[in-house]
């Protein structure tokens, strides 16, 4: 039960991080001075890379770690 709560909370946190990154990117695109296109392109490139890295991290977590923790919890419950 505690692990489920932690996993659930972590999912909420990472969803929030993804949302904040998207909002930040949109604010930069909307309000950054257009005279500095190289700078904004570099910043946006870094943000896109960060989003991709976060998505990869989340996929590994979902596909490997969440099921592994679930199996461990089940084993602990069975052993008792």
mmCIF file of the C-alpha atoms, coordinates in Angstrom:
data_MODEL
# 
_entry.id   MODEL 
# 
loop_
_atom_site.group_PDB 
_atom_site.id 
_atom_site.type_symbol 
_atom_site.label_atom_id 
_atom_site.label_alt_id 
_atom_site.label_comp_id 
_atom_site.label_asym_id 
_atom_site.label_entity_id 
_atom_site.label_seq_id 
_atom_site.pdbx_PDB_ins_code 
_atom_site.Cartn_x 
_atom_site.Cartn_y 
_atom_site.Cartn_z 
_atom_site.occupancy 
_atom_site.B_iso_or_equiv 
_atom_site.pdbx_formal_charge 
_atom_site.auth_seq_id 
_atom_site.auth_comp_id 
_atom_site.auth_asym_id 
_atom_site.auth_atom_id 
_atom_site.pdbx_PDB_model_num 
ATOM 1  C CA . UNK A 1 1  ? 0.000  0.000   0.000   1.00 0.00 ? 1  UNK A CA 1 
ATOM 2  C CA . UNK A 1 2  ? 2.823  2.409   0.870   1.00 0.00 ? 2  UNK A CA 1 
ATOM 3  C CA . UNK A 1 3  ? 4.661  1.576   -2.371  1.00 0.00 ? 3  UNK A CA 1 
ATOM 4  C CA . UNK A 1 4  ? 1.483  2.127   -4.384  1.00 0.00 ? 4  UNK A CA 1 
ATOM 5  C CA . UNK A 1 5  ? 1.088  5.521   -2.748  1.00 0.00 ? 5  UNK A CA 1 
ATOM 6  C CA . UNK A 1 6  ? 4.701  6.399   -3.509  1.00 0.00 ? 6  UNK A CA 1 
ATOM 7  C CA . UNK A 1 7  ? 4.424  5.185   -7.090  1.00 0.00 ? 7  UNK A CA 1 
ATOM 8  C CA . UNK A 1 8  ? 1.165  7.099   -7.501  1.00 0.00 ? 8  UNK A CA 1 
ATOM 9  C CA . UNK A 1 9  ? 2.677  10.246  -6.011  1.00 0.00 ? 9  UNK A CA 1 
ATOM 10 C CA . UNK A 1 10 ? 5.731  9.947   -8.221  1.00 0.00 ? 10 UNK A CA 1 
ATOM 11 C CA . UNK A 1 11 ? 3.524  9.679   -11.289 1.00 0.00 ? 11 UNK A CA 1 
ATOM 12 C CA . UNK A 1 12 ? 1.750  12.849  -10.209 1.00 0.00 ? 12 UNK A CA 1 
ATOM 13 C CA . UNK A 1 13 ? 5.088  14.588  -9.739  1.00 0.00 ? 13 UNK A CA 1 
ATOM 14 C CA . UNK A 1 14 ? 6.476  13.543  -13.102 1.00 0.00 ? 14 UNK A CA 1 
ATOM 15 C CA . UNK A 1 15 ? 3.239  14.528  -14.871 1.00 0.00 ? 15 UNK A CA 1 
ATOM 16 C CA . UNK A 1 16 ? 3.591  17.941  -13.255 1.00 0.00 ? 16 UNK A CA 1 
ATOM 17 C CA . UNK A 1 17 ? 7.220  18.224  -14.390 1.00 0.00 ? 17 UNK A CA 1 
ATOM 18 C CA . UNK A 1 18 ? 6.195  17.428  -17.971 1.00 0.00 ? 18 UNK A CA 1 
ATOM 19 C CA . UNK A 1 19 ? 3.437  20.041  -17.797 1.00 0.00 ? 19 UNK A CA 1 
ATOM 20 C CA . UNK A 1 20 ? 5.770  22.677  -16.376 1.00 0.00 ? 20 UNK A CA 1 
ATOM 21 C CA . UNK A 1 21 ? 8.369  22.035  -19.074 1.00 0.00 ? 21 UNK A CA 1 
ATOM 22 C CA . UNK A 1 22 ? 5.727  22.453  -21.764 1.00 0.00 ? 22 UNK A CA 1 
ATOM 23 C CA . UNK A 1 23 ? 4.414  25.649  -20.168 1.00 0.00 ? 23 UNK A CA 1 
ATOM 24 C CA . UNK A 1 24 ? 7.951  27.021  -19.832 1.00 0.00 ? 24 UNK A CA 1 
ATOM 25 C CA . UNK A 1 25 ? 8.702  26.247  -23.470 1.00 0.00 ? 25 UNK A CA 1 
ATOM 26 C CA . UNK A 1 26 ? 5.474  27.956  -24.587 1.00 0.00 ? 26 UNK A CA 1 
ATOM 27 C CA . UNK A 1 27 ? 6.255  31.059  -22.513 1.00 0.00 ? 27 UNK A CA 1 
ATOM 28 C CA . UNK A 1 28 ? 9.729  31.271  -24.021 1.00 0.00 ? 28 UNK A CA 1 
ATOM 29 C CA . UNK A 1 29 ? 8.373  30.927  -27.544 1.00 0.00 ? 29 UNK A CA 1 
ATOM 30 C CA . UNK A 1 30 ? 5.730  33.585  -26.941 1.00 0.00 ? 30 UNK A CA 1 
ATOM 31 C CA . UNK A 1 31 ? 7.739  36.229  -25.079 1.00 0.00 ? 31 UNK A CA 1 
ATOM 32 C CA . UNK A 1 32 ? 11.410 35.806  -25.988 1.00 0.00 ? 32 UNK A CA 1 
ATOM 33 C CA . UNK A 1 33 ? 12.743 38.722  -28.094 1.00 0.00 ? 33 UNK A CA 1 
ATOM 34 C CA . UNK A 1 34 ? 12.894 37.694  -31.732 1.00 0.00 ? 34 UNK A CA 1 
ATOM 35 C CA . UNK A 1 35 ? 16.271 39.404  -32.289 1.00 0.00 ? 35 UNK A CA 1 
ATOM 36 C CA . UNK A 1 36 ? 18.074 36.548  -30.529 1.00 0.00 ? 36 UNK A CA 1 
ATOM 37 C CA . UNK A 1 37 ? 16.972 33.567  -32.621 1.00 0.00 ? 37 UNK A CA 1 
ATOM 38 C CA . UNK A 1 38 ? 20.177 31.568  -32.118 1.00 0.00 ? 38 UNK A CA 1 
ATOM 39 C CA . UNK A 1 39 ? 19.881 31.845  -28.358 1.00 0.00 ? 39 UNK A CA 1 
ATOM 40 C CA . UNK A 1 40 ? 16.222 30.831  -28.248 1.00 0.00 ? 40 UNK A CA 1 
ATOM 41 C CA . UNK A 1 41 ? 16.865 27.959  -30.656 1.00 0.00 ? 41 UNK A CA 1 
ATOM 42 C CA . UNK A 1 42 ? 19.622 26.649  -28.388 1.00 0.00 ? 42 UNK A CA 1 
ATOM 43 C CA . UNK A 1 43 ? 17.428 26.964  -25.296 1.00 0.00 ? 43 UNK A CA 1 
ATOM 44 C CA . UNK A 1 44 ? 14.459 25.277  -26.990 1.00 0.00 ? 44 UNK A CA 1 
ATOM 45 C CA . UNK A 1 45 ? 16.717 22.499  -28.271 1.00 0.00 ? 45 UNK A CA 1 
ATOM 46 C CA . UNK A 1 46 ? 17.874 21.857  -24.692 1.00 0.00 ? 46 UNK A CA 1 
ATOM 47 C CA . UNK A 1 47 ? 14.290 21.841  -23.419 1.00 0.00 ? 47 UNK A CA 1 
ATOM 48 C CA . UNK A 1 48 ? 13.213 19.395  -26.146 1.00 0.00 ? 48 UNK A CA 1 
ATOM 49 C CA . UNK A 1 49 ? 16.145 17.145  -25.225 1.00 0.00 ? 49 UNK A CA 1 
ATOM 50 C CA . UNK A 1 50 ? 15.166 17.350  -21.572 1.00 0.00 ? 50 UNK A CA 1 
ATOM 51 C CA . UNK A 1 51 ? 11.593 16.371  -22.461 1.00 0.00 ? 51 UNK A CA 1 
ATOM 52 C CA . UNK A 1 52 ? 12.863 13.395  -24.475 1.00 0.00 ? 52 UNK A CA 1 
ATOM 53 C CA . UNK A 1 53 ? 15.191 12.319  -21.668 1.00 0.00 ? 53 UNK A CA 1 
ATOM 54 C CA . UNK A 1 54 ? 12.338 12.562  -19.174 1.00 0.00 ? 54 UNK A CA 1 
ATOM 55 C CA . UNK A 1 55 ? 10.062 10.508  -21.433 1.00 0.00 ? 55 UNK A CA 1 
ATOM 56 C CA . UNK A 1 56 ? 12.773 7.827   -21.776 1.00 0.00 ? 56 UNK A CA 1 
ATOM 57 C CA . UNK A 1 57 ? 13.307 7.777   -18.015 1.00 0.00 ? 57 UNK A CA 1 
ATOM 58 C CA . UNK A 1 58 ? 9.572  7.428   -17.406 1.00 0.00 ? 58 UNK A CA 1 
ATOM 59 C CA . UNK A 1 59 ? 9.280  4.603   -19.943 1.00 0.00 ? 59 UNK A CA 1 
ATOM 60 C CA . UNK A 1 60 ? 12.098 2.640   -18.286 1.00 0.00 ? 60 UNK A CA 1 
ATOM 61 C CA . UNK A 1 61 ? 10.510 3.227   -14.911 1.00 0.00 ? 61 UNK A CA 1 
ATOM 62 C CA . UNK A 1 62 ? 7.076  2.092   -16.132 1.00 0.00 ? 62 UNK A CA 1 
ATOM 63 C CA . UNK A 1 63 ? 8.331  -0.944  -18.038 1.00 0.00 ? 63 UNK A CA 1 
ATOM 64 C CA . UNK A 1 64 ? 10.972 -2.190  -15.594 1.00 0.00 ? 64 UNK A CA 1 
ATOM 65 C CA . UNK A 1 65 ? 10.820 -0.750  -12.119 1.00 0.00 ? 65 UNK A CA 1 
ATOM 66 C CA . UNK A 1 66 ? 7.080  -0.489  -11.443 1.00 0.00 ? 66 UNK A CA 1 
ATOM 67 C CA . UNK A 1 67 ? 6.451  -4.153  -12.380 1.00 0.00 ? 67 UNK A CA 1 
ATOM 68 C CA . UNK A 1 68 ? 9.511  -5.264  -10.388 1.00 0.00 ? 68 UNK A CA 1 
ATOM 69 C CA . UNK A 1 69 ? 8.330  -3.428  -7.279  1.00 0.00 ? 69 UNK A CA 1 
ATOM 70 C CA . UNK A 1 70 ? 4.873  -4.933  -7.755  1.00 0.00 ? 70 UNK A CA 1 
ATOM 71 C CA . UNK A 1 71 ? 6.341  -8.442  -7.876  1.00 0.00 ? 71 UNK A CA 1 
ATOM 72 C CA . UNK A 1 72 ? 8.435  -7.764  -4.769  1.00 0.00 ? 72 UNK A CA 1 
ATOM 73 C CA . UNK A 1 73 ? 5.400  -6.448  -2.905  1.00 0.00 ? 73 UNK A CA 1 
ATOM 74 C CA . UNK A 1 74 ? 3.399  -9.515  -3.883  1.00 0.00 ? 74 UNK A CA 1 
ATOM 75 C CA . UNK A 1 75 ? 6.199  -11.815 -2.707  1.00 0.00 ? 75 UNK A CA 1 
ATOM 76 C CA . UNK A 1 76 ? 6.430  -9.993  0.634   1.00 0.00 ? 76 UNK A CA 1 
ATOM 77 C CA . UNK A 1 77 ? 2.656  -10.286 1.109   1.00 0.00 ? 77 UNK A CA 1 
ATOM 78 C CA . UNK A 1 78 ? 2.731  -14.000 0.297   1.00 0.00 ? 78 UNK A CA 1 
ATOM 79 C CA . UNK A 1 79 ? 5.653  -14.684 2.632   1.00 0.00 ? 79 UNK A CA 1 
ATOM 80 C CA . UNK A 1 80 ? 4.018  -12.655 5.198   1.00 0.00 ? 80 UNK A CA 1 
# 
